[in-house]
Tab-separated table of C-alpha atoms in Angstrom:
chain	number	residue	atom	x	y	z
A	1	MET	CA	0.000	0.000	0.000
A	2	THR	CA	1.379	3.456	-0.930
A	3	ALA	CA	2.431	5.561	2.074
A	4	VAL	CA	0.421	8.781	2.490
A	5	GLU	CA	1.012	11.782	4.753
A	6	VAL	CA	-0.962	14.869	5.747
A	7	ARG	CA	-0.257	17.734	3.341
A	8	PRO	CA	1.442	20.699	5.088
A	9	LEU	CA	-0.211	24.106	4.937
A	10	HIS	CA	2.525	25.679	2.804
A	11	LEU	CA	1.918	23.103	0.075
A	12	HIS	CA	-1.771	23.986	-0.209
A	13	THR	CA	-3.527	26.500	-2.396
A	14	VAL	CA	-6.611	28.321	-1.135
A	15	GLU	CA	-8.811	25.979	-3.147
A	16	SER	CA	-7.262	22.748	-1.852
A	17	LEU	CA	-7.118	24.110	1.711
A	18	CYS	CA	-10.820	24.983	1.752
A	19	THR	CA	-11.735	21.717	0.051
A	20	ASP	CA	-9.936	19.600	2.641
A	21	LEU	CA	-11.202	21.556	5.669
A	22	VAL	CA	-14.801	21.574	4.407
A	23	SER	CA	-14.624	17.810	3.891
A	24	GLY	CA	-13.224	17.157	7.359
A	25	ARG	CA	-9.736	16.216	6.170
A	26	PRO	CA	-6.857	17.540	8.316
A	27	ILE	CA	-3.993	19.723	7.108
A	28	GLY	CA	-0.494	19.858	8.565
A	29	VAL	CA	0.545	22.945	10.552
A	30	GLY	CA	3.672	23.936	12.425
A	31	THR	CA	7.168	22.563	12.216
A	32	ASP	CA	5.968	19.126	13.272
A	33	ASN	CA	3.176	19.063	10.655
A	34	ALA	CA	0.557	18.489	13.383
A	35	PRO	CA	-2.889	17.698	11.933
A	36	PHE	CA	-5.452	20.509	12.136
A	37	GLY	CA	-9.108	20.351	11.148
A	38	LEU	CA	-12.512	21.894	11.752
A	39	SER	CA	-14.734	20.102	14.253
A	40	GLY	CA	-18.488	20.132	13.870
A	41	ASP	CA	-20.705	20.578	10.818
A	42	ALA	CA	-21.472	24.299	11.233
A	43	PRO	CA	-17.893	25.672	10.805
A	44	ARG	CA	-17.303	23.410	7.811
A	45	ALA	CA	-20.620	24.370	6.208
A	46	VAL	CA	-19.910	28.086	6.688
A	47	LEU	CA	-16.451	27.668	5.160
A	48	ASP	CA	-18.091	25.901	2.229
A	49	TRP	CA	-20.250	28.994	1.653
A	50	TYR	CA	-17.073	31.080	1.489
A	51	ARG	CA	-15.482	28.517	-0.812
A	52	ARG	CA	-18.416	28.819	-3.220
A	53	ASN	CA	-18.547	32.641	-2.997
A	54	PRO	CA	-14.944	33.923	-3.279
A	55	GLY	CA	-16.193	37.212	-4.736
A	56	ARG	CA	-17.719	38.114	-1.360
A	57	TRP	CA	-14.485	37.865	0.653
A	58	LYS	CA	-13.469	41.482	0.057
A	59	ALA	CA	-17.007	42.872	-0.054
A	60	ASN	CA	-19.094	44.500	2.645
A	61	VAL	CA	-21.378	42.181	4.569
A	62	SER	CA	-24.824	42.494	3.012
A	63	GLN	CA	-28.128	41.370	4.488
A	64	ALA	CA	-28.140	38.566	1.909
A	65	ASP	CA	-24.684	37.456	3.131
A	66	ALA	CA	-25.884	37.310	6.722
A	67	GLU	CA	-28.983	35.313	5.748
A	68	ALA	CA	-26.925	32.921	3.627
A	69	LEU	CA	-24.331	32.340	6.375
A	70	VAL	CA	-27.017	31.541	8.945
A	71	ASP	CA	-28.635	29.107	6.513
A	72	ALA	CA	-25.228	27.600	5.747
A	73	ALA	CA	-24.512	26.996	9.441
A	74	LEU	CA	-27.647	24.845	9.615
A	75	ALA	CA	-26.760	22.801	6.533
A	76	LYS	CA	-24.743	19.617	6.190
A	77	PRO	CA	-21.251	20.255	4.779
A	78	PRO	CA	-20.474	18.421	1.537
A	79	MET	CA	-17.790	15.816	1.046
A	80	LEU	CA	-15.592	17.182	-1.751
A	81	PRO	CA	-13.016	15.190	-3.703
A	82	ALA	CA	-9.474	15.710	-2.483
A	83	ALA	CA	-6.724	17.118	-4.647
A	84	GLY	CA	-5.065	13.745	-4.223
A	85	ALA	CA	-3.448	12.156	-1.219
A	86	ARG	CA	0.111	13.348	-0.703
A	87	LEU	CA	2.541	10.585	-1.476
A	88	ALA	CA	5.510	10.113	0.822
A	89	THR	CA	7.676	10.552	-2.315
A	90	ALA	CA	5.885	13.743	-3.448
A	91	SER	CA	8.973	15.934	-2.940
A	92	ALA	CA	10.804	13.870	-5.577
A	93	ARG	CA	7.923	14.020	-8.057
A	94	ARG	CA	8.887	15.412	-11.493
A	95	LEU	CA	6.447	15.761	-14.373
A	96	THR	CA	7.166	16.438	-18.025
A	97	LEU	CA	4.571	17.942	-20.341
A	98	LYS	CA	4.211	15.620	-23.321
A	99	ARG	CA	1.189	16.918	-25.233
A	100	ILE	CA	-1.067	20.010	-25.396
A	101	GLU	CA	-4.471	19.890	-27.059
A	102	ALA	CA	-6.699	22.980	-27.233
A	103	HIS	CA	-10.153	23.543	-28.672
A	104	ARG	CA	-11.403	27.038	-29.591
A	105	PHE	CA	-8.969	28.742	-27.218
A	106	ALA	CA	-8.408	32.502	-27.424
A	107	GLY	CA	-5.151	33.420	-29.143
A	108	LEU	CA	-4.691	29.962	-30.648
A	109	HIS	CA	-7.902	29.924	-32.679
A	110	ALA	CA	-10.207	32.236	-34.571
A	111	TYR	CA	-13.769	31.694	-33.354
A	112	GLY	CA	-15.245	30.803	-36.770
A	113	PRO	CA	-18.883	29.754	-37.293
A	114	VAL	CA	-20.509	28.791	-33.991
A	115	ASP	CA	-21.408	25.308	-35.257
A	116	ARG	CA	-18.091	24.655	-37.037
A	117	PRO	CA	-15.135	25.038	-34.652
A	118	PRO	CA	-11.598	25.259	-36.024
A	119	PRO	CA	-9.342	22.179	-35.949
A	120	VAL	CA	-8.028	21.150	-32.528
A	121	PHE	CA	-4.622	22.660	-31.771
A	122	VAL	CA	-2.045	19.972	-30.933
A	123	TYR	CA	1.544	20.465	-29.819
A	124	GLU	CA	4.008	17.864	-28.555
A	125	PRO	CA	7.276	19.199	-27.070
A	126	GLN	CA	10.271	17.267	-28.346
A	127	ALA	CA	13.084	18.680	-26.188
A	128	ALA	CA	13.774	18.932	-22.473
A	129	VAL	CA	13.749	22.739	-22.758
A	130	THR	CA	11.555	24.495	-25.324
A	131	LEU	CA	11.839	28.190	-26.260
A	132	PHE	CA	8.940	29.986	-27.936
A	133	GLU	CA	9.733	33.121	-29.887
A	134	GLY	CA	7.315	35.342	-31.784
A	135	LEU	CA	5.975	38.843	-32.349
A	136	ASN	CA	3.330	40.365	-30.101
A	137	GLY	CA	-0.018	38.804	-30.891
A	138	SER	CA	1.495	35.722	-32.517
A	139	GLY	CA	0.153	33.388	-29.809
A	140	THR	CA	3.161	32.683	-27.579
A	141	THR	CA	1.424	33.902	-24.418
A	142	SER	CA	-1.783	32.165	-25.489
A	143	LEU	CA	0.055	28.843	-25.696
A	144	VAL	CA	1.370	29.335	-22.159
A	145	ASN	CA	-2.102	30.429	-21.040
A	146	ALA	CA	-3.604	27.212	-22.356
A	147	VAL	CA	-1.339	25.272	-19.980
A	148	ILE	CA	-1.885	27.671	-17.057
A	149	TRP	CA	-5.663	27.691	-17.489
A	150	ALA	CA	-5.913	23.905	-17.679
A	151	LEU	CA	-3.920	23.555	-14.439
A	152	THR	CA	-5.211	26.510	-12.392
A	153	GLY	CA	-8.260	28.065	-14.077
A	154	GLN	CA	-6.396	31.377	-14.380
A	155	VAL	CA	-4.682	33.222	-17.237
A	156	LEU	CA	-1.927	35.814	-17.548
A	157	ARG	CA	-3.087	39.203	-18.816
A	158	PRO	CA	-0.878	42.020	-20.214
A	159	GLN	CA	-0.095	44.689	-17.609
A	160	ARG	CA	-2.357	43.009	-15.071
A	161	SER	CA	-2.026	40.354	-12.403
A	162	PRO	CA	-3.329	36.878	-13.303
A	163	GLU	CA	-7.098	36.553	-13.336
A	164	SER	CA	-9.755	33.873	-13.572
A	165	GLY	CA	-10.467	32.414	-16.988
A	166	ALA	CA	-14.157	32.514	-16.045
A	167	GLU	CA	-14.165	36.288	-15.395
A	168	GLU	CA	-16.628	37.688	-17.927
A	169	PHE	CA	-16.326	41.060	-19.649
A	170	GLN	CA	-18.239	42.880	-22.370
A	171	CYS	CA	-17.059	42.756	-25.958
A	172	ARG	CA	-18.463	45.047	-28.645
A	173	LEU	CA	-19.308	43.637	-32.060
A	174	ASP	CA	-19.995	45.891	-35.031
A	175	GLY	CA	-23.143	45.421	-37.069
A	176	PRO	CA	-23.119	43.912	-40.589
A	177	ALA	CA	-23.859	47.305	-42.164
A	178	LYS	CA	-21.778	50.436	-41.706
A	179	ASP	CA	-24.572	52.357	-39.996
A	180	ASP	CA	-25.679	49.505	-37.691
A	181	GLU	CA	-25.295	50.052	-33.970
A	182	PRO	CA	-22.679	47.820	-32.309
A	183	THR	CA	-23.894	45.285	-29.744
A	184	LEU	CA	-22.392	44.158	-26.426
A	185	HIS	CA	-21.947	40.511	-25.488
A	186	ARG	CA	-20.437	38.729	-22.473
A	187	LEU	CA	-17.137	36.975	-23.167
A	188	THR	CA	-14.417	35.207	-21.157
A	189	PRO	CA	-10.624	35.589	-21.589
A	190	VAL	CA	-10.300	32.041	-22.943
A	191	THR	CA	-13.018	32.452	-25.608
A	192	PRO	CA	-11.848	33.764	-29.016
A	193	LEU	CA	-13.355	37.083	-30.104
A	194	PRO	CA	-15.967	36.346	-32.794
A	195	ASP	CA	-15.781	37.897	-36.237
A	196	PRO	CA	-19.240	39.516	-36.671
A	197	ALA	CA	-19.110	38.758	-40.399
A	198	VAL	CA	-19.000	35.044	-39.520
A	199	TYR	CA	-20.765	34.758	-36.149
A	200	ARG	CA	-22.846	37.468	-34.510
A	201	PRO	CA	-24.591	36.324	-31.300
A	202	GLU	CA	-28.316	36.950	-31.031
A	203	GLN	CA	-28.171	36.762	-27.228
A	204	GLU	CA	-26.262	38.777	-24.605
A	205	TRP	CA	-23.383	36.315	-24.478
A	206	VAL	CA	-20.905	34.651	-26.774
A	207	ALA	CA	-21.322	30.885	-26.885
A	208	ALA	CA	-18.536	29.142	-24.929
A	209	ASP	CA	-16.987	25.959	-26.305
A	210	THR	CA	-13.411	25.817	-25.008
A	211	TRP	CA	-11.346	22.992	-23.612
A	212	VAL	CA	-7.685	22.215	-23.050
A	213	LYS	CA	-6.227	18.761	-22.431
A	214	LEU	CA	-2.706	18.170	-21.094
A	215	SER	CA	-0.743	14.921	-20.986
A	216	PHE	CA	2.219	14.405	-18.640
A	217	ALA	CA	4.835	11.755	-17.975
A	218	ASP	CA	6.227	11.160	-14.486
A	219	GLU	CA	9.875	10.940	-13.408
A	220	THR	CA	10.052	7.331	-14.588
A	221	GLY	CA	8.760	8.206	-18.075
A	222	ALA	CA	5.363	6.591	-17.489
A	223	LEU	CA	2.469	8.437	-19.100
A	224	LEU	CA	-0.207	9.686	-16.692
A	225	PRO	CA	-3.934	9.958	-17.471
A	226	PRO	CA	-4.553	13.287	-19.258
A	227	ILE	CA	-6.262	16.155	-17.462
A	228	ARG	CA	-8.842	18.390	-19.134
A	229	ARG	CA	-10.620	21.648	-18.250
A	230	THR	CA	-13.754	22.609	-20.196
A	231	GLN	CA	-15.752	25.844	-20.368
A	232	THR	CA	-19.284	25.891	-21.808
A	233	ARG	CA	-22.584	27.743	-21.440
A	234	THR	CA	-26.107	26.572	-20.727
A	235	VAL	CA	-28.984	27.500	-23.012
A	236	ARG	CA	-29.615	30.477	-20.693
A	237	GLY	CA	-26.047	31.688	-20.991
A	238	LYS	CA	-24.774	30.570	-17.573
A	239	LEU	CA	-21.071	29.827	-17.690
A	240	GLU	CA	-20.050	26.343	-16.569
A	241	GLU	CA	-16.605	24.800	-16.101
A	242	THR	CA	-15.766	21.129	-15.845
A	243	LEU	CA	-12.662	20.908	-13.673
A	244	PRO	CA	-9.740	18.571	-14.324
A	245	ASN	CA	-8.951	15.640	-12.057
A	246	LEU	CA	-5.599	16.904	-10.804
A	247	ALA	CA	-5.304	14.004	-8.346
A	248	VAL	CA	-3.933	11.805	-11.139
A	249	LEU	CA	-0.797	13.978	-11.215
A	250	GLY	CA	0.127	13.034	-7.636
A	251	ILE	CA	1.667	16.413	-6.768
A	252	ASP	CA	0.981	19.104	-4.185
A	253	PRO	CA	-1.519	21.781	-5.307
A	254	ILE	CA	1.020	24.568	-4.770
A	255	ALA	CA	3.275	22.923	-7.352
A	256	LEU	CA	0.774	23.901	-10.041
A	257	ARG	CA	1.199	27.582	-9.139
A	258	THR	CA	4.987	27.539	-8.843
A	259	GLY	CA	5.712	27.734	-12.557
A	260	THR	CA	2.452	29.324	-13.693
A	261	ILE	CA	0.719	31.976	-11.577
A	262	MET	CA	3.694	32.961	-9.408
A	263	PRO	CA	5.838	34.387	-12.258
A	264	GLY	CA	2.852	36.434	-13.405
A	265	LEU	CA	2.471	37.928	-9.922
A	266	LEU	CA	6.100	38.924	-9.440
A	267	PRO	CA	5.859	42.306	-11.264
A	268	PHE	CA	2.988	43.326	-8.974
A	269	ILE	CA	4.649	42.488	-5.645
A	270	GLN	CA	6.107	45.586	-3.945
A	271	ILE	CA	8.039	45.148	-0.718
A	272	GLY	CA	8.798	47.996	1.648
A	273	SER	CA	8.606	46.495	5.132
A	274	ALA	CA	8.816	43.190	6.966
A	275	SER	CA	5.028	42.913	7.159
A	276	GLU	CA	4.711	43.595	3.455
A	277	LEU	CA	7.230	40.847	2.798
A	278	GLY	CA	4.958	38.373	4.534
A	279	ARG	CA	1.993	39.667	2.567
A	280	ALA	CA	3.968	39.368	-0.667
A	281	VAL	CA	4.867	35.743	0.076
A	282	ALA	CA	1.226	35.066	0.894
A	283	GLU	CA	0.174	36.664	-2.396
A	284	LEU	CA	2.541	34.402	-4.293
A	285	THR	CA	1.223	31.263	-2.644
A	286	GLY	CA	-2.361	32.475	-2.973
A	287	LEU	CA	-3.070	32.264	0.755
A	288	ALA	CA	-3.321	36.057	1.256
A	289	SER	CA	-6.992	35.955	0.356
A	290	LEU	CA	-7.635	33.960	3.538
A	291	ALA	CA	-7.061	37.206	5.443
A	292	ASP	CA	-9.906	38.713	3.430
A	293	LEU	CA	-12.082	35.700	4.241
A	294	ALA	CA	-11.328	36.010	7.961
A	295	ALA	CA	-12.071	39.748	7.947
A	296	HIS	CA	-15.401	39.204	6.181
A	297	ALA	CA	-16.318	36.407	8.604
A	298	GLY	CA	-15.530	38.698	11.554
A	299	ARG	CA	-17.707	41.478	10.151
A	300	ALA	CA	-20.471	38.997	9.392
A	301	LYS	CA	-20.428	37.645	12.954
A	302	ARG	CA	-20.716	41.146	14.401
A	303	ARG	CA	-23.591	41.984	12.094
A	304	ILE	CA	-25.406	38.706	12.756
A	305	ASP	CA	-24.933	39.050	16.542
A	306	GLY	CA	-26.132	42.665	16.374
A	307	GLU	CA	-28.709	44.005	13.967
A	308	PHE	CA	-29.499	40.669	12.298
A	309	VAL	CA	-30.470	38.924	15.547
A	310	LYS	CA	-32.397	41.995	16.736
A	311	ALA	CA	-34.348	42.146	13.477
A	312	LYS	CA	-35.217	38.447	13.726
A	313	GLU	CA	-36.259	38.882	17.342
A	314	ARG	CA	-38.606	41.686	16.287
A	315	ASP	CA	-40.071	39.419	13.592
A	316	ILE	CA	-40.605	36.681	16.176
A	317	GLU	CA	-42.280	39.133	18.588
A	318	THR	CA	-44.638	40.283	15.830
A	319	ALA	CA	-45.512	36.687	14.942
A	320	ASP	CA	-46.013	35.817	18.634
A	321	GLU	CA	-48.369	38.763	19.106
A	322	ALA	CA	-50.465	37.736	16.103
A	323	TYR	CA	-50.495	34.121	17.298
A	324	ASN	CA	-51.521	35.089	20.838
A	325	ARG	CA	-54.404	37.208	19.532
A	326	THR	CA	-55.669	34.281	17.490
A	327	ARG	CA	-55.164	31.891	20.385
A	328	THR	CA	-57.132	34.141	22.728
A	329	ASP	CA	-60.017	34.272	20.246
A	330	LEU	CA	-59.968	30.484	19.927
A	331	VAL	CA	-59.920	29.905	23.696
A	332	ASN	CA	-62.906	32.244	24.113
A	333	GLN	CA	-64.789	30.239	21.487
A	334	LEU	CA	-63.962	27.022	23.310
A	335	LYS	CA	-65.331	28.429	26.554
A	336	ALA	CA	-68.602	29.117	24.762
A	337	HIS	CA	-68.739	25.495	23.512
A	338	PRO	CA	-67.319	23.305	26.303
A	339	ALA	CA	-68.602	20.145	24.623
A	340	ILE	CA	-65.924	20.391	21.943
A	341	SER	CA	-63.128	21.768	24.101
A	342	PRO	CA	-59.989	19.622	23.648
A	343	THR	CA	-58.060	18.228	26.544
A	344	THR	CA	-54.976	20.129	25.381
A	345	LEU	CA	-55.235	23.786	24.431
A	346	PRO	CA	-52.986	25.317	21.761
A	347	PRO	CA	-49.596	26.044	23.353
A	348	THR	CA	-48.285	29.534	23.992
A	349	PRO	CA	-45.124	30.672	22.171
A	350	SER	CA	-41.999	29.225	23.731
A	351	LYS	CA	-38.331	28.605	23.015
A	352	ASP	CA	-38.674	25.168	24.585
A	353	ALA	CA	-37.832	22.570	21.919
A	354	SER	CA	-40.442	20.191	23.400
A	355	ILE	CA	-43.191	22.471	22.082
A	356	GLU	CA	-42.825	20.733	18.717
A	357	GLU	CA	-44.139	17.541	20.319
A	358	SER	CA	-47.137	19.477	21.626
A	359	LEU	CA	-47.862	20.754	18.143
A	360	ARG	CA	-47.762	17.224	16.774
A	361	VAL	CA	-50.419	16.183	19.317
A	362	CYS	CA	-52.690	19.167	18.684
A	363	PRO	CA	-54.120	18.174	15.257
A	364	GLY	CA	-55.852	15.106	16.676
A	365	SER	CA	-57.092	16.986	19.736
A	366	LEU	CA	-58.459	19.861	17.685
A	367	ARG	CA	-60.091	17.791	14.958
A	368	ARG	CA	-63.471	18.017	16.699
A	369	ILE	CA	-63.165	21.805	16.775
A	370	ALA	CA	-62.631	21.925	13.046
A	371	GLU	CA	-65.518	19.521	12.447
A	372	PHE	CA	-67.826	21.563	14.678
A	373	SER	CA	-66.843	24.842	12.998
A	374	GLN	CA	-67.434	23.328	9.548
A	375	HIS	CA	-70.865	22.045	10.593
A	376	GLU	CA	-71.897	25.456	11.946
A	377	SER	CA	-70.688	27.232	8.814
A	378	ASP	CA	-72.982	24.933	6.801
A	379	GLY	CA	-75.987	26.122	8.836
A	380	GLY	CA	-76.360	23.017	10.940
A	381	GLU	CA	-76.899	22.795	14.668
A	382	ALA	CA	-74.554	20.595	16.598
A	383	LYS	CA	-75.799	18.480	19.434
A	384	GLU	CA	-73.680	17.460	22.381
A	385	GLY	CA	-71.671	14.364	21.558
A	386	GLU	CA	-72.346	14.663	17.828
A	387	CYS	CA	-69.505	14.868	15.333
A	388	VAL	CA	-69.779	15.705	11.676
A	389	SER	CA	-67.504	13.746	9.339
A	390	VAL	CA	-65.614	16.207	7.147
A	391	GLU	CA	-62.164	16.174	5.515
A	392	VAL	CA	-59.946	18.728	7.271
A	393	PHE	CA	-56.277	19.586	7.340
A	394	PRO	CA	-54.389	19.823	10.650
A	395	ILE	CA	-54.643	23.278	12.221
A	396	PHE	CA	-51.056	23.174	13.532
């Protein structure tokens, strides 16, 4: 059986860290790589909400955020697939890229007719070190981006730090005639820009049909199963990505960033103090965003403990008042008709969890009340001990 060890924190990315903690798998911390995990369903479920909503980490805490976090704390956390168990020999792992295949990828392809994609781009490196040389716009960066996107979901952008390949922006397409107004359509960085003379979308988005497949060999020369990332749209234009199974590579998640995203971040890292040095290192590894997550969670807790709880308490008080008014009216009616009075009256509002059991008993006890009320509403006169058979729903 292959030996497996807990993956240390510094070998995680944000994605793999959140995935393991949400799923109840420990991570290694400290010099002794002591296992650390989240206990209980609520913390893991809340972290899963943050994992699924990374765009909220730097944002202000909205009412919708507070509602969603409370709902998340009551949910069952999912079990997510791991990035792959860390092999005891992971530090000696060496992979060689053997084949790149790309389909309708920006910079490597022209978009063409929507129903007739261009031929699949295929490249197989033949040397241990490969140098790409070309003019601006010739596709050298796009070839690198195909590899980066397949491994990380991000792309390098000119004069900007790396960004998500699923980050949509608006592209403007000219009309077929000179005087036609241009139209705006949503597009992603990995989707080629359409030629309006060949394909002009009728909807607010450009159809997505992009995938990249990479094949690697390990340090022994054995070919590994290929990995593939795919980006498509639904009929309503929602962007969807099918993620690659990176576990087949048998490497630490941070290894995927070392030669891809990190070099793209270097020009944007400015160091002027010891604290900024730590932040810069965290930016390179991708873990700096956890500080944003923690800050948002702190603000959310304060808001939930403060105004959110007070608002819910006011809602409960309003509901209790309405319930008590109705209950009082019902009790007065029962006093006027003692023959149908149940042995158990409707309960008063309470925080006692056992009240749910009382509510489960009430429908049977109050059935005669409903039958009597139905009979009277039909113009009949009820006699003591008489019940009218009618189909009713439980009152509580």
